[in-house]
mmCIF file of C-alpha atoms in Angstrom:
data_model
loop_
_atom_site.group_PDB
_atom_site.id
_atom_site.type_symbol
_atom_site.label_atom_id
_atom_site.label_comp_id
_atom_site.label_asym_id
_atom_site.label_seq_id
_atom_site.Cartn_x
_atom_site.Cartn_y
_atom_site.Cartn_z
ATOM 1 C CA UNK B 1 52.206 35.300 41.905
ATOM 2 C CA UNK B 2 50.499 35.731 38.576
ATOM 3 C CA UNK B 3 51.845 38.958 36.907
ATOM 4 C CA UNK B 4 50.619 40.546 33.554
ATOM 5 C CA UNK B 5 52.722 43.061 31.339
ATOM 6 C CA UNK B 6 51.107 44.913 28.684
ATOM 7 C CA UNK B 7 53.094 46.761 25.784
ATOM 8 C CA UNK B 8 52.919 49.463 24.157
ATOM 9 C CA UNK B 9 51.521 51.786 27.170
ATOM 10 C CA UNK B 10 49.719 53.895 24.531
ATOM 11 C CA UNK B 11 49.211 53.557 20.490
ATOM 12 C CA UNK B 12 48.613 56.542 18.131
ATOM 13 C CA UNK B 13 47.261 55.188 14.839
ATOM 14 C CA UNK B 14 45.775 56.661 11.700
ATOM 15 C CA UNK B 15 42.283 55.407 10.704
ATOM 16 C CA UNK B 16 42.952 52.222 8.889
ATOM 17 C CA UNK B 17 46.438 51.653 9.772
ATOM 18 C CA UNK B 18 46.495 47.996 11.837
ATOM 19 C CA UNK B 19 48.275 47.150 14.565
ATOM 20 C CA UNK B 20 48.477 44.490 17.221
ATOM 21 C CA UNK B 21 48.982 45.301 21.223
ATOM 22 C CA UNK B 22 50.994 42.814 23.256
ATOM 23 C CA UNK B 23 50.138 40.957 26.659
ATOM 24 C CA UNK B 24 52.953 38.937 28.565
ATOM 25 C CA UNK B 25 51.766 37.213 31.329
ATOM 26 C CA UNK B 26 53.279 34.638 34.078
ATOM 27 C CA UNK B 27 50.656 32.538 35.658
ATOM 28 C CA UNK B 28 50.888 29.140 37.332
ATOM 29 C CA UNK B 29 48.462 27.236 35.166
ATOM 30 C CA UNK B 30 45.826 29.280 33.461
ATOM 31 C CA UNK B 31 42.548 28.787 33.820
ATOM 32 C CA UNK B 32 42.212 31.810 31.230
ATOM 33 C CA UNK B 33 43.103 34.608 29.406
ATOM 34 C CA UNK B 34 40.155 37.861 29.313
ATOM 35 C CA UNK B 35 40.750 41.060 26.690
ATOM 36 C CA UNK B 36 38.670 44.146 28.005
ATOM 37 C CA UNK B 37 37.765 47.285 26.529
ATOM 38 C CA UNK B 38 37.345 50.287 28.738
ATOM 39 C CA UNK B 39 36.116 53.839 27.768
ATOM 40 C CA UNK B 40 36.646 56.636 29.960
ATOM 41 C CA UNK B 41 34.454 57.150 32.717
ATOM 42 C CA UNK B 42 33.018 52.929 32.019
ATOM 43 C CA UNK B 43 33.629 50.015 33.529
ATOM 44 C CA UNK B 44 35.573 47.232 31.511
ATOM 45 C CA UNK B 45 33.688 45.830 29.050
ATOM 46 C CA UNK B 46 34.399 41.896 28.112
ATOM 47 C CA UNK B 47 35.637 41.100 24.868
ATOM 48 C CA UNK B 48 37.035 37.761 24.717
ATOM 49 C CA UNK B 49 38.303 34.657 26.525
ATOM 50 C CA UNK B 50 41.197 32.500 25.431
ATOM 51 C CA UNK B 51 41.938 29.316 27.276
ATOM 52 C CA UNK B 52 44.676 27.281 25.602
ATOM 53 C CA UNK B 53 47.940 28.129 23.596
ATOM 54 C CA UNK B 54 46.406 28.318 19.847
ATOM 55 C CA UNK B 55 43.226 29.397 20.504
ATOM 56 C CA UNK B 56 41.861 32.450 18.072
ATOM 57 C CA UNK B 57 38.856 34.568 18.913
ATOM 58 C CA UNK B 58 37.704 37.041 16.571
ATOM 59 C CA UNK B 59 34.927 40.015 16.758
ATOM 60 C CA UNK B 60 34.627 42.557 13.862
ATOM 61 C CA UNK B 61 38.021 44.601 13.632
ATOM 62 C CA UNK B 62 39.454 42.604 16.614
ATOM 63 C CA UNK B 63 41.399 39.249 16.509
ATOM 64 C CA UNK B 64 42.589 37.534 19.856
ATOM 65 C CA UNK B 65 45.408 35.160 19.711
ATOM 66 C CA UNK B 66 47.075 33.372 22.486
ATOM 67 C CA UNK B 67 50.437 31.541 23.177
ATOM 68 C CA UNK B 68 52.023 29.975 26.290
ATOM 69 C CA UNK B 69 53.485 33.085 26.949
ATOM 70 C CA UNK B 70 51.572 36.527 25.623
ATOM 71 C CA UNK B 71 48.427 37.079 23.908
ATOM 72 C CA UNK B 72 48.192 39.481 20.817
ATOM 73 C CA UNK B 73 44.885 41.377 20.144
ATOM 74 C CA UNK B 74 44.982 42.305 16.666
ATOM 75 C CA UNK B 75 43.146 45.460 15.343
ATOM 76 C CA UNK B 76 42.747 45.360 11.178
ATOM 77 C CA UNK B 77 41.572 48.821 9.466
ATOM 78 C CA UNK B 78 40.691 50.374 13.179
ATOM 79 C CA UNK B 79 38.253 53.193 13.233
ATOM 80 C CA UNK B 80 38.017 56.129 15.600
ATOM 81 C CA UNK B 81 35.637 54.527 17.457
ATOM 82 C CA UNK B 82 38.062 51.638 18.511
ATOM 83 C CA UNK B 83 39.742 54.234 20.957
ATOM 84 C CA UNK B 84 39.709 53.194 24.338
ATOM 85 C CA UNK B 85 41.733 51.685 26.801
ATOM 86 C CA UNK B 86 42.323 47.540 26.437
ATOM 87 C CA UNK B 87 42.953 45.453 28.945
ATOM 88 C CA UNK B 88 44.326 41.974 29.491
ATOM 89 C CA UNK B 89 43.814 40.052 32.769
ATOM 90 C CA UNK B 90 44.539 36.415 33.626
ATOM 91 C CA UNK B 91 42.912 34.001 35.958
ATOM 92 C CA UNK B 92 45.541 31.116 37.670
ATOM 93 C CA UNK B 93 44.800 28.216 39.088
ATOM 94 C CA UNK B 94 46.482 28.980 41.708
ATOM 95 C CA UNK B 95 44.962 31.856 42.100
ATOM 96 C CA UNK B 96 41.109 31.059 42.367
ATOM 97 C CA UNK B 97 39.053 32.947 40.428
ATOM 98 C CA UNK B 98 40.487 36.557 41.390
ATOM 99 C CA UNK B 99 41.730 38.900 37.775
ATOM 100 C CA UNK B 100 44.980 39.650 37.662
ATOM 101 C CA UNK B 101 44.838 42.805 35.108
ATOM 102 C CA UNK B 102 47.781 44.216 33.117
ATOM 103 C CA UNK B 103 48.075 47.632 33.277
ATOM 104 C CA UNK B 104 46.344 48.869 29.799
ATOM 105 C CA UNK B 105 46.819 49.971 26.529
ATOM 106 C CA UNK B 106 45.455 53.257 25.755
ATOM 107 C CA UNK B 107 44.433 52.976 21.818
ATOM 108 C CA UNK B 108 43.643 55.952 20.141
ATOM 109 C CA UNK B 109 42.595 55.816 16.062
ATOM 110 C CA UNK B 110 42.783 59.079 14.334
ATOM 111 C CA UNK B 111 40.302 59.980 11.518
ATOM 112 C CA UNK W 1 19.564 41.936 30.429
ATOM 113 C CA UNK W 2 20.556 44.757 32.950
ATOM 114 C CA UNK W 3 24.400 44.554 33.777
ATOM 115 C CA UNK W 4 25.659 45.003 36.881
ATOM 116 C CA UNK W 5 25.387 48.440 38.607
ATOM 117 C CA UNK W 6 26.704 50.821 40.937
ATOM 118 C CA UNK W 7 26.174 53.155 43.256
ATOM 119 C CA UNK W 8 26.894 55.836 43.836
ATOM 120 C CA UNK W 9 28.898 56.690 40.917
ATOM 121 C CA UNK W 10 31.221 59.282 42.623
ATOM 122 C CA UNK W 11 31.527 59.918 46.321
ATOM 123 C CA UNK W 12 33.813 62.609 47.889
ATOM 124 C CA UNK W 13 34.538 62.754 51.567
ATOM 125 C CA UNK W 14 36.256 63.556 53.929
ATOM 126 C CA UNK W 15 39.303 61.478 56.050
ATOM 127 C CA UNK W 16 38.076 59.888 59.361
ATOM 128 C CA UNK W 17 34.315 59.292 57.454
ATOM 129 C CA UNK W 18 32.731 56.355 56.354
ATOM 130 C CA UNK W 19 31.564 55.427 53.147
ATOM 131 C CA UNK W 20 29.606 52.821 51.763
ATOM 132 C CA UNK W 21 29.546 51.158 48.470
ATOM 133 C CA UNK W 22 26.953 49.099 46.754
ATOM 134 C CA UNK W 23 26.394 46.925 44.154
ATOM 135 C CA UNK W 24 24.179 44.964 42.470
ATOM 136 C CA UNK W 25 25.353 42.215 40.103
ATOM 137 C CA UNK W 26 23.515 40.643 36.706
ATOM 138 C CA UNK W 27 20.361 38.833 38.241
ATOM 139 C CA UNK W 28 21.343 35.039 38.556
ATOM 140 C CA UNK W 29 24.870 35.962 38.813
ATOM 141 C CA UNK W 30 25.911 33.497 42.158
ATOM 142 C CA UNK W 31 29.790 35.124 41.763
ATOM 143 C CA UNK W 32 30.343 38.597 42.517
ATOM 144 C CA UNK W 33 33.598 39.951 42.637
ATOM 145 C CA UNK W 34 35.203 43.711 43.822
ATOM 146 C CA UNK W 35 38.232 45.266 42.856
ATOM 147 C CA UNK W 36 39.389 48.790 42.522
ATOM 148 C CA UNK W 37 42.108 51.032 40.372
ATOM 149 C CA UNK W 38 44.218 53.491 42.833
ATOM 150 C CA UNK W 39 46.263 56.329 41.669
ATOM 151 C CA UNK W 40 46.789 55.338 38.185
ATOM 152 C CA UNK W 41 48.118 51.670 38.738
ATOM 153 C CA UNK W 42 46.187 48.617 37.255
ATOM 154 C CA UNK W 43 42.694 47.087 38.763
ATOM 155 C CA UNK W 44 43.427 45.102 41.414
ATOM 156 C CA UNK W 45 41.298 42.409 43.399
ATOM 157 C CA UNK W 46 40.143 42.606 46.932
ATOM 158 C CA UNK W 47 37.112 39.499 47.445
ATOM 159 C CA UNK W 48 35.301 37.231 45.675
ATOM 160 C CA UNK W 49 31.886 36.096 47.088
ATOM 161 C CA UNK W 50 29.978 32.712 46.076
ATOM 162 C CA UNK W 51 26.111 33.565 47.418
ATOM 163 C CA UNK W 52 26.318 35.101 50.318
ATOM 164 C CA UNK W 53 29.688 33.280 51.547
ATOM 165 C CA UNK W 54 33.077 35.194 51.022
ATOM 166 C CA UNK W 55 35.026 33.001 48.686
ATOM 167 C CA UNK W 56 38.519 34.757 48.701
ATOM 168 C CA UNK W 57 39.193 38.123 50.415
ATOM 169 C CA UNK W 58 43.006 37.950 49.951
ATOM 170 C CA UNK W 59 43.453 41.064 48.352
ATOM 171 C CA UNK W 60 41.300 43.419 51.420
ATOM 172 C CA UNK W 61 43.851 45.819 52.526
ATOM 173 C CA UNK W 62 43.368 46.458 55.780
ATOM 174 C CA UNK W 63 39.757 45.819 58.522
ATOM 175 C CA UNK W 64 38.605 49.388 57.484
ATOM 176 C CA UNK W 65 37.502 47.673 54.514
ATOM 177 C CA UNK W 66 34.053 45.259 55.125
ATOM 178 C CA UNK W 67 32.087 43.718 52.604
ATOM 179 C CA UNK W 68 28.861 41.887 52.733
ATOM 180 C CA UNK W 69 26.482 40.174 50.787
ATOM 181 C CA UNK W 70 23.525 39.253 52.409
ATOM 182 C CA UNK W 71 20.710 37.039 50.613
ATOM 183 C CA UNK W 72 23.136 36.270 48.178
ATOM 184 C CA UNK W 73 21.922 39.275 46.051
ATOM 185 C CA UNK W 74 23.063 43.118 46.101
ATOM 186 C CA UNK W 75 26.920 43.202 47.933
ATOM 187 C CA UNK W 76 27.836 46.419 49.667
ATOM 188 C CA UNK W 77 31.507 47.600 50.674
ATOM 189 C CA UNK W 78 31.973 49.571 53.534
ATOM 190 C CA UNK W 79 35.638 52.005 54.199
ATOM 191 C CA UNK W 80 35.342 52.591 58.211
ATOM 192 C CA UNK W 81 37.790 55.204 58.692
ATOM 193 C CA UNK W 82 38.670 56.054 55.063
ATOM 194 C CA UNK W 83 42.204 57.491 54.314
ATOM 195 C CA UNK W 84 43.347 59.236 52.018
ATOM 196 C CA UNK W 85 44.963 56.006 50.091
ATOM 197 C CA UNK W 86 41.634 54.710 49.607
ATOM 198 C CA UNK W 87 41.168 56.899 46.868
ATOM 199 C CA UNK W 88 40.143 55.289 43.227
ATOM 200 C CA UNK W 89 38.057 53.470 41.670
ATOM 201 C CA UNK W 90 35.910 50.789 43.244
ATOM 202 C CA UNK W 91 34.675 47.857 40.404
ATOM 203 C CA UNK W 92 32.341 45.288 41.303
ATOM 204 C CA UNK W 93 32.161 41.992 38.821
ATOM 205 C CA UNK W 94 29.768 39.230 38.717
ATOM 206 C CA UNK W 95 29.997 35.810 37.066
ATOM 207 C CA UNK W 96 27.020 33.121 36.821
ATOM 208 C CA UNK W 97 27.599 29.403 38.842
ATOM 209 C CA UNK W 98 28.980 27.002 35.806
ATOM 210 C CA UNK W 99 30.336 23.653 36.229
ATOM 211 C CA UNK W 100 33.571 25.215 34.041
ATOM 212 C CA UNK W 101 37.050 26.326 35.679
ATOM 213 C CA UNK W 102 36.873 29.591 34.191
ATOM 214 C CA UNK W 103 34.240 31.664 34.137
ATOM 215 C CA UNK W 104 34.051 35.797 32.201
ATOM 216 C CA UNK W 105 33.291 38.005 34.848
ATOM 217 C CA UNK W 106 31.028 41.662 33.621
ATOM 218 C CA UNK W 107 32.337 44.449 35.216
ATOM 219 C CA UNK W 108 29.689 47.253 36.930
ATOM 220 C CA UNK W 109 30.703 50.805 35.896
ATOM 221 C CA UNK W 110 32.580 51.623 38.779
ATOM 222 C CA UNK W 111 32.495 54.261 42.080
ATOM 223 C CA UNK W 112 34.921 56.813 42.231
ATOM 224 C CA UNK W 113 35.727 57.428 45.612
ATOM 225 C CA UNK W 114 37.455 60.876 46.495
ATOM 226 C CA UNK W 115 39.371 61.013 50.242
ATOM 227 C CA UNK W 116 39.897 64.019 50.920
#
């Protein structure tokens, strides 16, 4: 069974003050690795895909990097509107296509 | 583009009623996925259709819970008694048809569903 385990449950940080949130996951073969962003009230919205151990993916403030084990997403000189919830989710191959989804990380960037 | 949508956004009833759910997925979108948050806990899956064929609908909890997709187009998701567990948040995905193993699925913005 594929399981995902995201750390730290919820990050305070001061506007420009970087950080990186944590996703361990167990998965028999991935297929791939998905970073979300959800706002309150919103649906998750897709940020990145990571396939293979080494792979970087970057957009704006945010950096996705992924081992054989966890992926970090990386957040350089956040601003307050960075504050949401992220979310990691892995797809197995065992596992068809189905999300397996961590349970969040709820950023929030002080001004 | 539009993305995928949902309605209706919130629905509150009553135990013993019925409820259904619809959604309509990104236009060309052959994949469309639901899953829902209870109480707090992460999103989990429930099906996975291809078309208008269920693909995977290992994670339904229970034959209350029907889902169809006919024409291949809008899906709907029916709760035939609902109980009071069934409470949440009900997400509906869609992903295009690619030739790759992996494909990023673009989540609706939800239906909150209220049992009382």
């Amino acid at each position: 069974e594929d399981q995902v385990t995201q750390s730290p449950e919820a990050l305070r940080l001061q506007e420009g003050e970087s950080s990186s949130l944590n996703c361990s996951y167990t998965v028999s073969g991935l297929r791939g690795l998905f970073w979300y962003r959800q706002d309150p009230g919103k649906g998750p919205e897709f940020l990145f895909t990571l396939y293979s151990a080494g792979e970087e993916k970057e957009k704006e403030r945010l950096k996705a990097t992924l081992t054989k084990k966890e992926s970090f997403l990386h957040i350089t000189a956040p601003k307050p509107e960075d504050s949401a919830t992220y979310l990691c989710a892995v797809s197995g191959f065992g596992s068809a296509r189905q999300l397996t989804f961590g349970s969040g990380t709820q950023l929030t960037v002080l001004p | 583009e539009a993305g995928v949508t949902q309605f209706p956004s919130h629905s509150v009833i009553e135990k013993g009623q019925t409820v259904t759910l619809r959604c309509d997925p990104i236009s060309g979108h052959d994949n469309l996925y639901w899953y829902r948050r209870v109480m707090g806990k992460e999103i989990k899956f429930l099906l996975h259709f291809v078309k208008e064929s269920k693909q995977d609908e290992s994670g339904m909890p229970n034959n209350r819970f029907l889902a169809e997709r006919t024409g291949g187009t809008y899906s709907t998701l029916k709760v035939q008694p609902a109980e009071l567990e069934d409470s949440g948040v009900y997400f509906c995905a869609s992903s295009p048809a690619t030739p790759t193993p992996t494909d990023t699925q673009y989540f609706g913005p939800g239906t909150r569903l209220t049992v009382l």
